[in-house]
Coordinates of C-alpha atoms in Angstrom, one line a residue:
M1 CA -33.1 -4.9 -64.0
S2 CA -31.5 -6.9 -61.3
V3 CA -28.5 -7.0 -58.9
L4 CA -26.8 -10.1 -57.3
I5 CA -25.7 -9.5 -53.8
M6 CA -23.4 -12.2 -52.4
T7 CA -23.4 -12.2 -48.6
S8 CA -21.5 -14.3 -46.0
L9 CA -24.8 -16.3 -45.5
G10 CA -25.7 -16.7 -49.1
D11 CA -26.8 -15.0 -52.4
I12 CA -29.7 -12.6 -52.8
V13 CA -31.1 -11.3 -56.2
I14 CA -32.9 -8.1 -56.3
D15 CA -35.3 -6.8 -59.0
L16 CA -35.3 -3.0 -59.1
Y17 CA -38.2 -0.6 -59.8
S18 CA -36.1 1.6 -62.1
N19 CA -39.1 3.1 -64.0
K20 CA -40.8 4.5 -60.8
C21 CA -37.6 5.2 -58.8
P22 CA -34.9 6.2 -61.3
L23 CA -32.9 8.4 -59.0
T24 CA -32.8 5.8 -56.2
C25 CA -32.1 2.9 -58.7
K26 CA -29.3 4.7 -60.4
N27 CA -27.6 5.5 -57.1
F28 CA -27.8 1.9 -56.0
L29 CA -26.6 0.5 -59.3
K30 CA -23.6 2.8 -59.6
L31 CA -22.6 2.2 -55.9
C32 CA -22.6 -1.5 -56.7
K33 CA -20.6 -0.8 -59.9
I34 CA -17.8 0.9 -58.0
K35 CA -17.9 -1.9 -55.4
Y36 CA -19.0 0.6 -52.7
Y37 CA -21.0 -2.1 -50.7
N38 CA -18.2 -4.8 -50.7
G39 CA -17.5 -5.7 -47.2
C40 CA -20.4 -3.6 -45.7
L41 CA -21.9 -5.1 -42.5
F42 CA -25.5 -5.8 -41.8
H43 CA -25.1 -3.6 -38.7
T44 CA -28.8 -3.8 -37.6
V45 CA -30.9 -6.9 -37.7
Q46 CA -34.3 -6.6 -36.0
K47 CA -35.9 -10.0 -35.9
D48 CA -39.0 -10.2 -38.0
F49 CA -38.7 -6.6 -38.8
T50 CA -35.8 -5.2 -40.9
A51 CA -32.2 -6.1 -41.8
Q52 CA -30.1 -2.8 -42.5
T53 CA -26.8 -2.5 -44.4
G54 CA -25.0 -0.2 -46.8
D55 CA -22.9 1.7 -44.3
P56 CA -19.1 1.3 -44.7
T57 CA -18.5 2.5 -41.2
G58 CA -20.7 -0.4 -39.8
T59 CA -22.3 2.1 -37.3
G60 CA -25.5 3.1 -39.0
A61 CA -24.5 6.6 -39.1
G62 CA -22.4 6.7 -42.4
G63 CA -22.7 6.3 -46.0
D64 CA -22.7 8.5 -49.1
S65 CA -24.7 8.6 -52.3
I66 CA -23.1 8.2 -55.7
Y67 CA -24.0 11.9 -56.4
K68 CA -21.5 13.0 -53.8
F69 CA -18.6 11.3 -55.6
L70 CA -19.8 12.8 -58.9
Y71 CA -20.9 16.3 -57.9
G72 CA -19.3 17.1 -54.5
E73 CA -20.3 17.2 -50.8
H74 CA -23.5 19.2 -51.4
A75 CA -24.9 16.2 -53.3
R76 CA -24.3 13.7 -50.5
F77 CA -28.0 13.1 -50.0
F78 CA -30.8 12.9 -52.6
G79 CA -34.6 13.2 -52.5
D80 CA -37.3 10.6 -51.8
E81 CA -39.2 8.7 -54.5
I82 CA -42.3 7.5 -52.6
H83 CA -45.2 5.9 -54.4
L84 CA -48.2 4.5 -52.6
D85 CA -48.4 1.4 -54.8
L86 CA -44.8 0.5 -53.7
N87 CA -45.4 -0.6 -50.1
H88 CA -44.0 -2.8 -47.4
S89 CA -46.6 -5.6 -47.6
K90 CA -44.3 -8.4 -48.6
T91 CA -41.2 -10.1 -47.0
G92 CA -38.1 -9.1 -48.9
T93 CA -39.1 -5.6 -49.8
V94 CA -36.0 -3.4 -50.4
A95 CA -36.2 0.3 -49.3
M96 CA -33.7 3.1 -48.5
A97 CA -32.9 3.7 -44.8
S98 CA -32.9 7.5 -44.8
G99 CA -32.0 9.8 -41.9
G100 CA -35.2 11.9 -42.5
E101 CA -37.2 13.4 -45.4
N102 CA -35.1 13.6 -48.5
L103 CA -31.9 12.4 -46.8
N104 CA -31.2 9.3 -48.8
A105 CA -27.5 8.1 -49.2
S106 CA -26.3 4.5 -49.3
Q107 CA -28.0 2.6 -46.6
F108 CA -30.9 0.3 -47.3
Y109 CA -32.9 -2.4 -45.7
F110 CA -34.8 -5.7 -46.4
T111 CA -38.1 -6.4 -44.6
L112 CA -38.1 -9.7 -42.7
R113 CA -41.9 -10.2 -42.6
D114 CA -45.1 -9.3 -44.3
D115 CA -47.4 -6.4 -43.5
L116 CA -45.1 -3.6 -42.4
E117 CA -47.5 -1.0 -43.8
Y118 CA -46.7 1.6 -41.1
L119 CA -43.4 2.2 -43.0
D120 CA -45.2 3.2 -46.1
G121 CA -44.9 6.9 -47.1
K122 CA -41.7 7.2 -44.9
H123 CA -39.0 5.4 -47.0
T124 CA -38.5 5.0 -50.7
V125 CA -39.2 1.4 -51.7
F126 CA -37.0 0.7 -54.9
G127 CA -37.0 -3.1 -55.2
K128 CA -37.8 -6.6 -54.0
I129 CA -36.1 -9.8 -53.5
A130 CA -36.5 -12.3 -56.4
E131 CA -34.2 -15.1 -55.2
G132 CA -32.5 -15.8 -51.9
F133 CA -35.3 -16.0 -49.3
D134 CA -33.4 -18.8 -47.6
T135 CA -30.5 -16.4 -47.1
L136 CA -32.9 -13.7 -45.8
T137 CA -34.2 -16.4 -43.2
R138 CA -30.6 -17.0 -42.0
I139 CA -30.0 -13.3 -41.5
N140 CA -33.3 -13.1 -39.6
E141 CA -32.2 -15.9 -37.2
A142 CA -28.8 -14.2 -36.4
Y143 CA -28.0 -13.8 -32.7
V144 CA -27.8 -10.1 -31.9
D145 CA -27.0 -7.9 -28.9
A146 CA -29.2 -5.3 -27.2
K147 CA -28.5 -2.9 -30.0
N148 CA -29.5 -5.5 -32.6
R149 CA -26.0 -5.8 -33.9
P150 CA -25.2 -9.5 -34.8
Y151 CA -22.6 -11.2 -32.6
K152 CA -21.1 -12.8 -35.7
N153 CA -20.6 -10.3 -38.5
I154 CA -22.7 -10.6 -41.6
R155 CA -21.2 -9.0 -44.7
I156 CA -21.8 -8.2 -48.3
K157 CA -19.0 -10.0 -50.1
Q158 CA -19.6 -8.9 -53.7
T159 CA -22.2 -7.2 -55.9
Y160 CA -22.9 -7.9 -59.6
M161 CA -25.2 -6.1 -61.9
L162 CA -27.2 -8.4 -64.0
E163 CA -28.7 -5.5 -66.0
D164 CA -28.1 -1.7 -65.9
P165 CA -30.2 0.7 -68.1
F166 CA -28.5 3.8 -67.0
E167 CA -25.5 5.3 -68.7
D168 CA -22.3 5.8 -66.7
P169 CA -21.5 9.4 -65.9
P170 CA -18.1 10.6 -67.2
K171 CA -16.4 10.5 -63.8
L172 CA -17.6 7.0 -62.9
A173 CA -15.0 5.2 -65.1
E174 CA -12.3 6.6 -62.9
M175 CA -13.9 5.1 -59.8
I176 CA -14.6 1.6 -61.2
L177 CA -12.1 -0.8 -59.7
N178 CA -10.5 -3.4 -62.0
A179 CA -10.5 -5.9 -59.0
S180 CA -13.1 -5.9 -56.4
P181 CA -11.7 -5.1 -52.9
E182 CA -11.8 -7.8 -50.4
G183 CA -12.2 -7.8 -46.6
K184 CA -13.5 -4.8 -44.5
P185 CA -14.1 -1.3 -45.8
K186 CA -11.4 1.1 -44.7
E187 CA -13.9 3.3 -43.1
E188 CA -15.2 0.5 -40.8
V189 CA -15.2 1.2 -37.1
E190 CA -13.4 -1.7 -35.3
D191 CA -15.3 -3.8 -32.8
D192 CA -13.2 -6.6 -31.3
V193 CA -16.2 -8.1 -29.5
R194 CA -17.5 -9.6 -32.8
L195 CA -16.8 -12.9 -34.4
E196 CA -15.8 -12.5 -38.0
D197 CA -18.0 -13.7 -40.8
D198 CA -15.6 -16.5 -41.8
W199 CA -15.3 -17.7 -38.2
V200 CA -16.0 -21.5 -37.9
P201 CA -16.6 -23.3 -34.5
M202 CA -13.6 -25.3 -33.5
D203 CA -15.5 -28.6 -33.4
E204 CA -16.6 -28.1 -37.0
E205 CA -13.2 -27.1 -38.3
L206 CA -11.0 -29.7 -36.7
G207 CA -11.2 -33.5 -36.6
V208 CA -11.7 -35.5 -33.4
K209 CA -8.0 -36.1 -32.7
E210 CA -7.0 -32.6 -33.5
L211 CA -9.8 -31.2 -31.2
E212 CA -8.8 -33.5 -28.4
E213 CA -5.1 -32.3 -28.8
V214 CA -6.2 -28.6 -28.7
M215 CA -8.4 -29.2 -25.6
R216 CA -5.5 -31.1 -23.9
E217 CA -3.2 -28.0 -24.6
K218 CA -5.7 -25.6 -23.2
E219 CA -6.3 -27.7 -20.0
A220 CA -2.5 -28.0 -19.5
H221 CA -2.2 -24.2 -19.8
S222 CA -5.0 -23.6 -17.3
S223 CA -3.4 -26.0 -14.9
A224 CA -0.1 -24.2 -15.3
V225 CA -1.7 -20.9 -14.5
V226 CA -3.2 -22.3 -11.4
L227 CA 0.2 -23.8 -10.2
E228 CA 1.8 -20.4 -11.0
S229 CA -0.8 -18.6 -8.8
I230 CA -0.2 -20.9 -5.8
G231 CA 3.5 -20.7 -6.1
D232 CA 4.2 -24.3 -7.3
I233 CA 6.0 -23.3 -10.5
P234 CA 7.7 -19.9 -11.3
E235 CA 5.9 -19.2 -14.5
A236 CA 2.9 -20.5 -16.3
E237 CA 4.9 -20.8 -19.6
V238 CA 8.0 -22.3 -18.1
K239 CA 9.4 -25.4 -19.7
P240 CA 11.5 -28.1 -17.9
P241 CA 15.1 -28.2 -18.7
D242 CA 16.0 -30.6 -21.7
N243 CA 19.3 -31.8 -20.2
V244 CA 18.0 -33.4 -17.0
L245 CA 16.9 -37.0 -16.6
F246 CA 14.5 -38.5 -13.9
I247 CA 15.7 -41.9 -12.6
R248 CA 13.3 -44.0 -10.5
N249 CA 13.2 -47.6 -9.1
L250 CA 16.7 -47.1 -7.6
N251 CA 18.1 -49.5 -5.0
P252 CA 18.2 -47.7 -1.6
V253 CA 21.9 -48.3 -1.4
T254 CA 22.7 -46.5 -4.7
E255 CA 24.6 -43.3 -4.0
D256 CA 25.1 -40.0 -5.9
E257 CA 28.7 -41.0 -6.8
D258 CA 27.5 -44.2 -8.4
L259 CA 25.0 -42.5 -10.7
H260 CA 27.6 -39.8 -11.5
T261 CA 30.2 -42.5 -12.6
I262 CA 27.6 -44.6 -14.5
F263 CA 26.1 -41.8 -16.6
S264 CA 29.4 -40.0 -17.3
R265 CA 30.0 -42.3 -20.1
F266 CA 27.4 -40.4 -22.1
G267 CA 29.0 -36.9 -21.5
T268 CA 29.7 -34.3 -18.9
V269 CA 27.5 -34.8 -15.8
I270 CA 27.0 -31.6 -13.9
S271 CA 25.1 -33.2 -11.0
A272 CA 23.6 -36.5 -9.9
D273 CA 21.4 -36.2 -6.9
V274 CA 19.6 -39.0 -5.1
I275 CA 16.5 -37.6 -3.5
R276 CA 16.5 -38.5 0.4
V277 CA 14.2 -38.1 3.4
V278 CA 15.3 -35.0 5.2
E279 CA 14.9 -36.3 8.7
T280 CA 16.6 -39.8 8.2
G281 CA 18.7 -39.4 5.1
D282 CA 17.2 -42.6 3.5
S283 CA 16.9 -42.7 -0.2
K284 CA 13.5 -42.3 -1.8
C285 CA 14.7 -44.4 -4.6
Y286 CA 14.7 -41.7 -7.3
A287 CA 17.2 -39.2 -8.6
F288 CA 17.9 -36.4 -11.1
V289 CA 21.0 -36.4 -13.3
E290 CA 21.8 -33.2 -15.1
F291 CA 24.1 -33.2 -18.2
G292 CA 26.2 -30.7 -19.8
N293 CA 24.3 -30.7 -23.1
K294 CA 21.0 -32.0 -24.5
E295 CA 22.6 -34.6 -26.8
A296 CA 24.3 -36.5 -23.9
C297 CA 20.9 -36.5 -22.1
E298 CA 19.1 -37.9 -25.0
E299 CA 21.7 -40.6 -25.6
A300 CA 21.5 -41.6 -21.9
Y301 CA 17.7 -41.8 -22.0
E302 CA 17.9 -44.1 -25.1
K303 CA 20.5 -46.5 -23.6
M304 CA 19.9 -46.5 -19.8
D305 CA 16.1 -47.1 -19.6
N306 CA 15.4 -50.6 -18.0
T307 CA 19.0 -51.2 -17.2
L308 CA 20.4 -52.9 -14.1
I309 CA 22.0 -51.0 -11.3
D310 CA 22.7 -52.5 -7.9
D311 CA 20.3 -55.4 -8.8
R312 CA 17.5 -53.0 -9.7
R313 CA 16.1 -52.3 -13.2
I314 CA 15.8 -48.6 -13.3
R315 CA 13.3 -46.5 -15.3
V316 CA 14.6 -43.4 -17.1
D317 CA 12.5 -40.4 -18.4
F318 CA 13.1 -36.8 -19.2
S319 CA 12.6 -34.6 -16.0
Q320 CA 9.5 -32.5 -15.8
S321 CA 10.8 -30.8 -12.6
V322 CA 11.4 -27.0 -12.8
F323 CA 13.1 -26.9 -9.3
K324 CA 16.5 -26.0 -10.7
L325 CA 15.0 -23.1 -12.7
W326 CA 13.8 -21.2 -9.5
P327 CA 17.1 -19.5 -8.6
Q328 CA 17.7 -18.0 -12.2
L329 CA 14.0 -16.9 -12.5
R330 CA 14.2 -15.3 -9.0
Q331 CA 17.4 -13.5 -10.2
K332 CA 15.7 -12.4 -13.3
H333 CA 12.7 -11.0 -11.3
S334 CA 15.1 -9.2 -8.9
Q335 CA 16.9 -7.6 -11.8
K336 CA 13.6 -6.4 -13.3
V337 CA 12.7 -4.9 -9.9
E338 CA 16.0 -3.1 -9.7
D339 CA 15.7 -1.8 -13.2
R340 CA 12.2 -0.5 -12.4
N341 CA 13.4 1.2 -9.3
K342 CA 16.2 3.0 -11.4
Q343 CA 13.6 4.1 -13.9
H344 CA 11.5 5.6 -11.1
G345 CA 14.6 7.5 -9.8
G346 CA 15.0 5.3 -6.8
G347 CA 18.1 4.1 -5.0
E348 CA 18.8 0.7 -3.6
G349 CA 15.6 0.5 -1.7
Y350 CA 12.1 -0.5 -3.1
D351 CA 10.8 2.9 -4.1
M352 CA 7.7 1.3 -5.4
V353 CA 6.6 0.7 -1.9
F354 CA 7.2 4.1 -0.2
E355 CA 8.5 6.7 -2.7
G356 CA 10.1 10.0 -1.8
D357 CA 7.9 12.3 0.3
E358 CA 5.5 9.4 1.3
R359 CA 8.4 7.5 2.9
E360 CA 9.7 10.5 4.7
R361 CA 6.2 11.4 5.9
R362 CA 5.8 7.9 7.4
K363 CA 9.2 8.2 9.2
K364 CA 8.0 11.6 10.8
I365 CA 4.7 10.0 11.9
H366 CA 6.7 7.0 13.4
R367 CA 9.1 9.4 15.2
R368 CA 6.1 11.5 16.6
R369 CA 4.4 8.3 17.8
S370 CA 7.6 7.0 19.4
H371 CA 8.2 10.4 21.2
G372 CA 4.5 10.5 22.2
N373 CA 4.8 6.9 23.7
K374 CA 8.0 7.9 25.6
E375 CA 6.3 11.0 27.0
G376 CA 3.4 9.0 28.0
K377 CA 5.5 6.5 29.8
R378 CA 7.2 9.2 31.7
R379 CA 4.0 10.9 32.7
H380 CA 2.6 7.5 33.8
I381 CA 5.7 6.8 36.0
D382 CA 5.6 10.4 37.6
E383 CA 1.9 9.8 38.4
V384 CA 2.7 6.5 40.1
D385 CA 5.4 8.0 42.1
D386 CA 3.2 11.0 43.2
G387 CA 0.5 8.6 44.3
R388 CA 3.0 6.5 46.3
R389 CA 4.4 9.6 48.0
R390 CA 1.0 10.9 48.7
R391 CA 0.0 7.6 50.3
E392 CA 3.2 7.5 52.4
R393 CA 2.6 11.1 53.5
E394 CA -1.0 10.2 54.6
E395 CA 0.2 7.2 56.5
R396 CA 3.0 9.2 58.2
D397 CA 0.5 11.9 59.2
S398 CA -1.9 9.2 60.4
R399 CA 0.8 7.8 62.5
E400 CA 1.8 11.1 63.8
G401 CA -1.8 11.9 64.7
E402 CA -2.2 8.7 66.6
D403 CA 1.1 9.3 68.5
E404 CA -0.1 12.8 69.6
E405 CA -3.4 11.3 70.8
D406 CA -1.6 8.7 72.8
R407 CA 0.6 11.2 74.4
R408 CA -2.5 13.2 75.4
R409 CA -4.2 10.2 76.9
R410 CA -1.1 9.3 78.8
R411 CA -0.8 12.9 80.2
R412 CA -4.4 12.8 81.1
R413 CA -4.1 9.5 82.9
S414 CA -1.0 10.8 84.7
R415 CA -2.8 13.9 85.9
E416 CA -5.8 11.8 87.0
E417 CA -3.5 9.4 88.9
M418 CA -1.7 12.3 90.6
R419 CA -5.1 13.9 91.6
D420 CA -6.1 10.4 92.9
G421 CA -2.9 10.1 94.8
D422 CA -3.3 13.5 96.4
R423 CA -6.8 12.6 97.5
G424 CA -5.6 9.4 99.0
E425 CA -2.9 11.2 101.1
E426 CA -5.5 13.7 102.4
R427 CA -7.6 10.9 103.5
L428 CA -4.8 9.2 105.3
K429 CA -4.0 12.5 107.1
L430 CA -7.7 12.8 108.1
Q431 CA -7.7 9.3 109.5
R432 CA -4.5 9.9 111.5
R433 CA -6.0 12.9 113.1

């Protein structure tokens, strides 16, 4: 008996050993019949070893046998059917991936090289690949992560029984689907990191022109993000207004009023601004004309390009400037900030910066620091005054000490002079005698 397995990388035909492994083959065939394997991932691909599938969750930890659906939860697993003559000596051997002895359910694997005899006696070998070795080679060459999970999903798309010797149990008819389910099993655990099995590289899916257009759009978006980050434009996805024309090659003598009058014939002109040098007021020879509606702008574009104004042939194009959009975008941003403050329970201030107790705590710290600074300044002034008074006192005491010493010296000299005078008088008296 045989089963055709259609995968996202090609078809595989399996011949089953139904005579030697009837329990295992019946489980496999009936699961295929109720389309249990449709959408299952090859969740583990170990290069030159095995490729494992059959788990609807895609984790390697799920799966149920057909006997659970027929007889209940206690029959989720069934026993091993190991035969020594059914071994892992050839590439393409099909065996049950059990969680232990007699713990077979729905998961199975293909061997990806010869001579894997050390798996013999541990897993039930119940079939071999008859056709589709090229598909097996493609599975073996899949890029995988550190856990051997392919980066690009490989799925079982459909299963078809080419021959089934086992009768269907009574309950099986209720489980057989009229139409095979498509896509992922509902039990599958999502993994957004993976590429889906139908993913095709862009350069293979698109033509040269379409690919160039996509690359230009991506480059333009990247440039817009950079311009937004440095503040040159308000938003990366902003589009220039469709009612403004850019006029260049103007004569330096052309004024705003001239352009307003000329372009008013196409409709309402909101503004006509000749761009000038700030320092001198000289014209830069280009201008922007804003219309009241898009239709007037388009008509002026079609009819005014390459016309003559003040002996100059002007060139007209749609404006790519977003300068006029800044005010309204700033206003929108301010409104969002106000709404956010109200949602946070704040008042007119920016509660997002210092909210509630935090703001009050910072005010108290500021007051303490301010008070401390004032006290420190006062202490410093007092210390300076005390030092000055101390120096003045010392100088005064020094002067007073010097004055007292001078008086003593003067009194001493006076006494000495008086004594000298008395002696002189006594000598004169003696001479007279």
